[in-house]
mmCIF file of N, CA and C in Angstrom:
data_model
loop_
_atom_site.group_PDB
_atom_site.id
_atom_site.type_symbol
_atom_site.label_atom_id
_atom_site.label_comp_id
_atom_site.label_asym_id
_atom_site.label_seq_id
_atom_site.Cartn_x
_atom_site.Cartn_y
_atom_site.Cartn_z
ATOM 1 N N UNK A 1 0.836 -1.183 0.000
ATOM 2 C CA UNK A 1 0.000 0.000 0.000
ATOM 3 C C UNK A 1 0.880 1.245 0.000
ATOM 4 N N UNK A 2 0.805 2.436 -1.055
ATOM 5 C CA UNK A 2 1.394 3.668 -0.809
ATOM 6 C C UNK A 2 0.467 4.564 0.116
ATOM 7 N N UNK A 3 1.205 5.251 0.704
ATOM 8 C CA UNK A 3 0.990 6.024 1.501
ATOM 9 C C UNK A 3 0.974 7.597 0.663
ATOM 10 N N UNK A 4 -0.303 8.133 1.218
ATOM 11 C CA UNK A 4 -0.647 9.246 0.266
ATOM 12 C C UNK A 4 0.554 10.316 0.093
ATOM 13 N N UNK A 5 1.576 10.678 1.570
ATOM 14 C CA UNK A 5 3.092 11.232 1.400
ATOM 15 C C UNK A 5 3.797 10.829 0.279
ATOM 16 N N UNK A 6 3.695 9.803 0.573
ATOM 17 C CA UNK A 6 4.754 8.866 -0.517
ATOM 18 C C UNK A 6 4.024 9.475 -2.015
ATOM 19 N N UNK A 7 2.929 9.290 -2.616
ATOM 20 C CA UNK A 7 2.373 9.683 -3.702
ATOM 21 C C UNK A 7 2.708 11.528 -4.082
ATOM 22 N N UNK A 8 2.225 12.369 -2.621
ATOM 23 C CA UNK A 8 2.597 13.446 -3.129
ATOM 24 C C UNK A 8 4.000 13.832 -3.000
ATOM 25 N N UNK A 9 4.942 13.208 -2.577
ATOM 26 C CA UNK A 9 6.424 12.945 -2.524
ATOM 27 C C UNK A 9 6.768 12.786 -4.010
ATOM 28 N N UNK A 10 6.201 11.745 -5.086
ATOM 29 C CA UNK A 10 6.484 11.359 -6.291
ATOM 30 C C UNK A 10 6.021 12.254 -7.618
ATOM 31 N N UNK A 11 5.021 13.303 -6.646
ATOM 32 C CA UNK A 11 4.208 14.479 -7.279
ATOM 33 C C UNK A 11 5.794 15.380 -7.049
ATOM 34 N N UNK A 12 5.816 15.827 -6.250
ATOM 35 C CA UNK A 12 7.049 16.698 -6.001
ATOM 36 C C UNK A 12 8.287 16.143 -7.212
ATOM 37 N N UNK A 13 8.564 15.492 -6.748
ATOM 38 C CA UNK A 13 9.944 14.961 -7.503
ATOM 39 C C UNK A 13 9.997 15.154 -9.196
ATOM 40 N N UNK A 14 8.680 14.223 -9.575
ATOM 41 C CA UNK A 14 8.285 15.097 -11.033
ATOM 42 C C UNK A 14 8.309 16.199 -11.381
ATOM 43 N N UNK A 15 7.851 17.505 -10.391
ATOM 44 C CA UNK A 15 7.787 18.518 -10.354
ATOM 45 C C UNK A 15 9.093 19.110 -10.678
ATOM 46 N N UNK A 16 10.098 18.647 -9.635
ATOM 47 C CA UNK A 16 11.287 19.347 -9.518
ATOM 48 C C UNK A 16 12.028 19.188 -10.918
ATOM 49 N N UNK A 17 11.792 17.902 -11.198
ATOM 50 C CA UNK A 17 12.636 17.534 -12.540
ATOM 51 C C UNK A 17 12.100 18.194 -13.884
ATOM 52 N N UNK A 18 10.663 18.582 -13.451
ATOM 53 C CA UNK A 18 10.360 18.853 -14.983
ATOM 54 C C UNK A 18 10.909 20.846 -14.985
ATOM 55 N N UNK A 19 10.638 21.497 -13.827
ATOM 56 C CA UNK A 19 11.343 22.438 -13.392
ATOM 57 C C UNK A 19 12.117 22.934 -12.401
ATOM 58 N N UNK A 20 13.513 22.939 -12.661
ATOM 59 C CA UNK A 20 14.038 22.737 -11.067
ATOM 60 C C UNK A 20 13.959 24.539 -10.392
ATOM 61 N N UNK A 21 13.792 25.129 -11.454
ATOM 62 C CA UNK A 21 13.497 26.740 -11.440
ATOM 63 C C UNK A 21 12.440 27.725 -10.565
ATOM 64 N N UNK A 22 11.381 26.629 -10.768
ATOM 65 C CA UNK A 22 10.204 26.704 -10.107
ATOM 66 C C UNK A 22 9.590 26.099 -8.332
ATOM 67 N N UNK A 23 11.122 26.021 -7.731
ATOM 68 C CA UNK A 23 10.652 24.547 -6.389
ATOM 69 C C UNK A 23 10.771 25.539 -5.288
ATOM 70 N N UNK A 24 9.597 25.391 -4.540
ATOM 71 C CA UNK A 24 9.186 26.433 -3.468
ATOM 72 C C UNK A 24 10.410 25.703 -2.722
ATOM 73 N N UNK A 25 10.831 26.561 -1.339
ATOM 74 C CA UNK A 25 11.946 26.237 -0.498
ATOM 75 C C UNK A 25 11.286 24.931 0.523
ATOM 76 N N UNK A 26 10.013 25.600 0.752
ATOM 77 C CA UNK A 26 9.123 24.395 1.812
ATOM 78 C C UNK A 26 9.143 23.166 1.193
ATOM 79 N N UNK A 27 8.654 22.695 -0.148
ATOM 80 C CA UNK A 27 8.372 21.428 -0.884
ATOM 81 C C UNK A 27 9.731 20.950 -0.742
ATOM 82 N N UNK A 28 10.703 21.322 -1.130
ATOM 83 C CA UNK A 28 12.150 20.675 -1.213
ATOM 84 C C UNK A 28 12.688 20.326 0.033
ATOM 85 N N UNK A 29 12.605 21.265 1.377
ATOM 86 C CA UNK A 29 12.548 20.708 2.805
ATOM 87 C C UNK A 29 11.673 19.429 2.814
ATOM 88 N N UNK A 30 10.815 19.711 2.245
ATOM 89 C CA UNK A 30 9.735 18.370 3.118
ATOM 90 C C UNK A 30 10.498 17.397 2.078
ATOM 91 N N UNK A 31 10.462 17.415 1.059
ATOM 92 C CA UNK A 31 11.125 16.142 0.200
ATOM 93 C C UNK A 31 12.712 15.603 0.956
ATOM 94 N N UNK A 32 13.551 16.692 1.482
ATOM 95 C CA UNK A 32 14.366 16.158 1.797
ATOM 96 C C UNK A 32 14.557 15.322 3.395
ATOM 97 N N UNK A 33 13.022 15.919 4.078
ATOM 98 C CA UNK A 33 13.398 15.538 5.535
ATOM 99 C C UNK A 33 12.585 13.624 5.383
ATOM 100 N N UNK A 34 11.960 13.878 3.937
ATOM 101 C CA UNK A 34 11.359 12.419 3.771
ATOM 102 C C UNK A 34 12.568 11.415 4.193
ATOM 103 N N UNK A 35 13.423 11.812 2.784
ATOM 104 C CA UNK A 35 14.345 10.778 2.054
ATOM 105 C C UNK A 35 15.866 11.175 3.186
ATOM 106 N N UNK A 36 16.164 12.103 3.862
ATOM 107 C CA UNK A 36 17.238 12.550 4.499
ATOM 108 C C UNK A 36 16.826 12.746 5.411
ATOM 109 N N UNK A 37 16.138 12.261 6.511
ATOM 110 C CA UNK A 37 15.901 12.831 7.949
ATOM 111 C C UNK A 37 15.429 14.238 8.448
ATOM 112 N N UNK A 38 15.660 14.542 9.893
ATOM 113 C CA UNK A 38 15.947 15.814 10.199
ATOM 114 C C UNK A 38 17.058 16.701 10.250
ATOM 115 N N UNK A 39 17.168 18.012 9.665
ATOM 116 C CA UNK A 39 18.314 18.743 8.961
ATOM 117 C C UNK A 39 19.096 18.551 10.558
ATOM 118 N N UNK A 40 20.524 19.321 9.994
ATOM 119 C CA UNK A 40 21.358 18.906 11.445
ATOM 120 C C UNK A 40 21.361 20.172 11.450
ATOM 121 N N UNK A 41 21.232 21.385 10.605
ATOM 122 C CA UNK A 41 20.933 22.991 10.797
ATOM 123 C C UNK A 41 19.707 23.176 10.370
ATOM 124 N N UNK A 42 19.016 23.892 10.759
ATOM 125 C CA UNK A 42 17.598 24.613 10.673
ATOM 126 C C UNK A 42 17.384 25.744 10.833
ATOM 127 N N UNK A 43 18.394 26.564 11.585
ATOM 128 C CA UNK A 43 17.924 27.554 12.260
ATOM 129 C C UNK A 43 18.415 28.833 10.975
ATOM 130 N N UNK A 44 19.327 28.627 10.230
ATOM 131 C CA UNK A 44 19.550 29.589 9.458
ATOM 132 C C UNK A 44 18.858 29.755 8.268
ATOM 133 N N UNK A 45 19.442 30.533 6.915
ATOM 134 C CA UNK A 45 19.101 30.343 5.818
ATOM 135 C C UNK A 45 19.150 29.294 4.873
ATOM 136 N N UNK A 46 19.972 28.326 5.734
ATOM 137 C CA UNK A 46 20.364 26.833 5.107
ATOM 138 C C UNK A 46 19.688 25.664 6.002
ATOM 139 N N UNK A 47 19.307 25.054 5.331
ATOM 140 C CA UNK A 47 19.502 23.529 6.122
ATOM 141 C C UNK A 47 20.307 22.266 5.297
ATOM 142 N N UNK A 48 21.097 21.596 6.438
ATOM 143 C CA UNK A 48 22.158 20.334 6.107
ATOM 144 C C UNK A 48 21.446 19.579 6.805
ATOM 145 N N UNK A 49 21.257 18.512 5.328
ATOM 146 C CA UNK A 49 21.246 16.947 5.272
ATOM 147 C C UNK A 49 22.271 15.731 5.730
ATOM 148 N N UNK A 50 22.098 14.672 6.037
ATOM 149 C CA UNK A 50 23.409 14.270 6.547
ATOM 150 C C UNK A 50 22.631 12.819 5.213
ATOM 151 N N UNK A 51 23.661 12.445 4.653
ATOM 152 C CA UNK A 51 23.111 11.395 3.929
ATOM 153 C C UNK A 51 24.082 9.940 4.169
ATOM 154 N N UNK A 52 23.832 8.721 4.263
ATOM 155 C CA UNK A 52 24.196 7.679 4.515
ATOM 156 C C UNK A 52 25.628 7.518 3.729
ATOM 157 N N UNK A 53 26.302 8.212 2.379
ATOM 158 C CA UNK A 53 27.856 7.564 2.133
ATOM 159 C C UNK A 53 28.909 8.562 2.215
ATOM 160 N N UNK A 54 29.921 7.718 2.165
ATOM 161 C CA UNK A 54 30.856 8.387 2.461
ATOM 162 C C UNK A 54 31.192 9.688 1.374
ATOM 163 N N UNK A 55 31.957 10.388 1.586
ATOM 164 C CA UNK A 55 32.568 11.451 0.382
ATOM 165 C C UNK A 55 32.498 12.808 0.818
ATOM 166 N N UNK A 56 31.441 13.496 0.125
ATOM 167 C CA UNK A 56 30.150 14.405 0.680
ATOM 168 C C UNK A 56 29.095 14.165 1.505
ATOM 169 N N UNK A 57 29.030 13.740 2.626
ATOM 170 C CA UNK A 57 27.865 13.555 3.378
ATOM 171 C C UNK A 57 26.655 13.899 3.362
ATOM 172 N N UNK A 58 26.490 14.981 2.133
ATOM 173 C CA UNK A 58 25.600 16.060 3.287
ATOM 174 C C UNK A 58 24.706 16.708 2.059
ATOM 175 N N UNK A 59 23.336 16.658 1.900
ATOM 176 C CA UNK A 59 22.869 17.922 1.380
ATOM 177 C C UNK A 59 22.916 18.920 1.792
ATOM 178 N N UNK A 60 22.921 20.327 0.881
ATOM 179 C CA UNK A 60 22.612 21.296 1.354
ATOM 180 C C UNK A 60 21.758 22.213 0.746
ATOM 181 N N UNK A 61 20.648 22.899 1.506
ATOM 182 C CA UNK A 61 19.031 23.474 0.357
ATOM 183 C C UNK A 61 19.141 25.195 1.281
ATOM 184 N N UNK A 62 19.019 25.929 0.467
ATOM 185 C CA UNK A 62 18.866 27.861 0.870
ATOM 186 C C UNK A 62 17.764 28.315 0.408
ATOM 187 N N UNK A 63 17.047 28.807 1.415
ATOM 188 C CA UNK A 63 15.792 29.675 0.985
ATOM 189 C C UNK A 63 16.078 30.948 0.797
ATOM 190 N N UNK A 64 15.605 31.326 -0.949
ATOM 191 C CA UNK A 64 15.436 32.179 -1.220
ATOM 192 C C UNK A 64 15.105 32.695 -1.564
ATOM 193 N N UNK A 65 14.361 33.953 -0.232
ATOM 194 C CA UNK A 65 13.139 34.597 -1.060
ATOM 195 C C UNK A 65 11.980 33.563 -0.899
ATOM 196 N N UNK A 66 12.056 32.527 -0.229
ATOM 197 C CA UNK A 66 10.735 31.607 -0.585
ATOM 198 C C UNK A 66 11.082 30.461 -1.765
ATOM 199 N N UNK A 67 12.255 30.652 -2.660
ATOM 200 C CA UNK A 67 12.371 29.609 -3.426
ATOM 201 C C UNK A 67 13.412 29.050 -2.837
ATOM 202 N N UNK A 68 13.896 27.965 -3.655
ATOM 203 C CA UNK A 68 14.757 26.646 -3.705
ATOM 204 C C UNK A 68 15.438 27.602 -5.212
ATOM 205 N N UNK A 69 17.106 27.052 -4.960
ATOM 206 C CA UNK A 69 18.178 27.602 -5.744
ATOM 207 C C UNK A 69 17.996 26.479 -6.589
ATOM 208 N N UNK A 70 17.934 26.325 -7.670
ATOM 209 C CA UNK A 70 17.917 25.673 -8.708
ATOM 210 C C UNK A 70 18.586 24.751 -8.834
ATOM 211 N N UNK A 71 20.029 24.834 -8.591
ATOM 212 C CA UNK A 71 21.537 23.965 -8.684
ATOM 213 C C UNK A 71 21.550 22.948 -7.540
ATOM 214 N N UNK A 72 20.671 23.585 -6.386
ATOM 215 C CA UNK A 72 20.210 22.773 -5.422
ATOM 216 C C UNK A 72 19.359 21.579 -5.395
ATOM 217 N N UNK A 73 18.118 21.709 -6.171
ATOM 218 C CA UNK A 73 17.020 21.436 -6.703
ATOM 219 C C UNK A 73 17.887 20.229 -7.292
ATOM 220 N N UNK A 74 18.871 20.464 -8.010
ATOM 221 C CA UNK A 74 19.203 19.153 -8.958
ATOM 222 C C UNK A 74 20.038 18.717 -7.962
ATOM 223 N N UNK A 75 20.762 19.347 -7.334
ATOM 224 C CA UNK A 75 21.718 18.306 -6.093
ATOM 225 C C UNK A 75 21.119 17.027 -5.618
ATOM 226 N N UNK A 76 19.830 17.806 -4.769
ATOM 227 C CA UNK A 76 18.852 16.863 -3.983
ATOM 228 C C UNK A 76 18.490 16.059 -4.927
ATOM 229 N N UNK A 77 17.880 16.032 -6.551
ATOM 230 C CA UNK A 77 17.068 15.081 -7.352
ATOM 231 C C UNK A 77 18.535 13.680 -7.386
ATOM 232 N N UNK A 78 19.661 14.412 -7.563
ATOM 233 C CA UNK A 78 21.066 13.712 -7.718
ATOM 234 C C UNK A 78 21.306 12.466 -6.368
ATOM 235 N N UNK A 79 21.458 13.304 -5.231
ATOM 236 C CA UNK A 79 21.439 12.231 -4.290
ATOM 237 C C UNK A 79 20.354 11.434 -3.871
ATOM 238 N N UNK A 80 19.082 12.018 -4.070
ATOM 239 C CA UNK A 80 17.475 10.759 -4.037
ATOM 240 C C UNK A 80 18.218 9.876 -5.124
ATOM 241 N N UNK A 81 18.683 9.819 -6.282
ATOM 242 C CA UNK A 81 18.891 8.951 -7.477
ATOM 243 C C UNK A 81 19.590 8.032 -7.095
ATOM 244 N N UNK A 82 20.790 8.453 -6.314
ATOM 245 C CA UNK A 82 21.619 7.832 -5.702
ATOM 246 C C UNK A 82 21.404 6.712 -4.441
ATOM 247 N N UNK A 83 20.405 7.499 -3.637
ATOM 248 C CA UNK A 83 19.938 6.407 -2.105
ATOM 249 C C UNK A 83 19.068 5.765 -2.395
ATOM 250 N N UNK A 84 18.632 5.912 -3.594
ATOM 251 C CA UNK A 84 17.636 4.666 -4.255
ATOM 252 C C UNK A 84 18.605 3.366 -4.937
ATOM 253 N N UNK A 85 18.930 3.709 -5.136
ATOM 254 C CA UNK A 85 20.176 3.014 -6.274
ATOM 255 C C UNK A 85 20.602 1.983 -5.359
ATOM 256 N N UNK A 86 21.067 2.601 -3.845
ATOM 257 C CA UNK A 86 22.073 1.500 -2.946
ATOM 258 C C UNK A 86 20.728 0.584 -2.447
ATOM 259 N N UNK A 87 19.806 0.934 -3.112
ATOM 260 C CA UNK A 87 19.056 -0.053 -1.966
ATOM 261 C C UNK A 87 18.735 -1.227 -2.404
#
């Protein structure tokens, strides 16, 4: 059974990919606290992800203005691609 998160989680993700230009800062938090936990910063203009391999550990997403930075947008689509992959 999917879980209706999970569905609008897969709504998001489409979203991001079809525009990464367009990704509110909130939608991309919630997508990342799905698939990446709770940020290990919150309190600033950034929040860090801590992600399961070695190298780069870590997402990182900036609100601005209310949006999601674009280059970001594809970071996060990059490492979901990735923690799917190991599984």
């Amino acid at each position: 059974m999917i879980s209706s998160s999970m569905t609008k989680t897969s709504a998001l993700l489409k979203t991001f990919r079809d525009n990464p230009k367009g990704v509110r800062f909130k939608d991309l938090a919630r997508v990342c606290e799905e698939y990446f936990g709770v940020p290990r910063q919150k309190r600033t203009s950034h929040r860090v992800y801590r992600t399961p391999w070695t190298g780069d550990p870590r997402v990182n997403i900036q609100n601005a203005k209310g949006m999601a930075k674009p280059y970001q947008v594809r970071q996060v689509l990059k490492a979901i691609e990735k923690l799917e992959s190991e599984k």
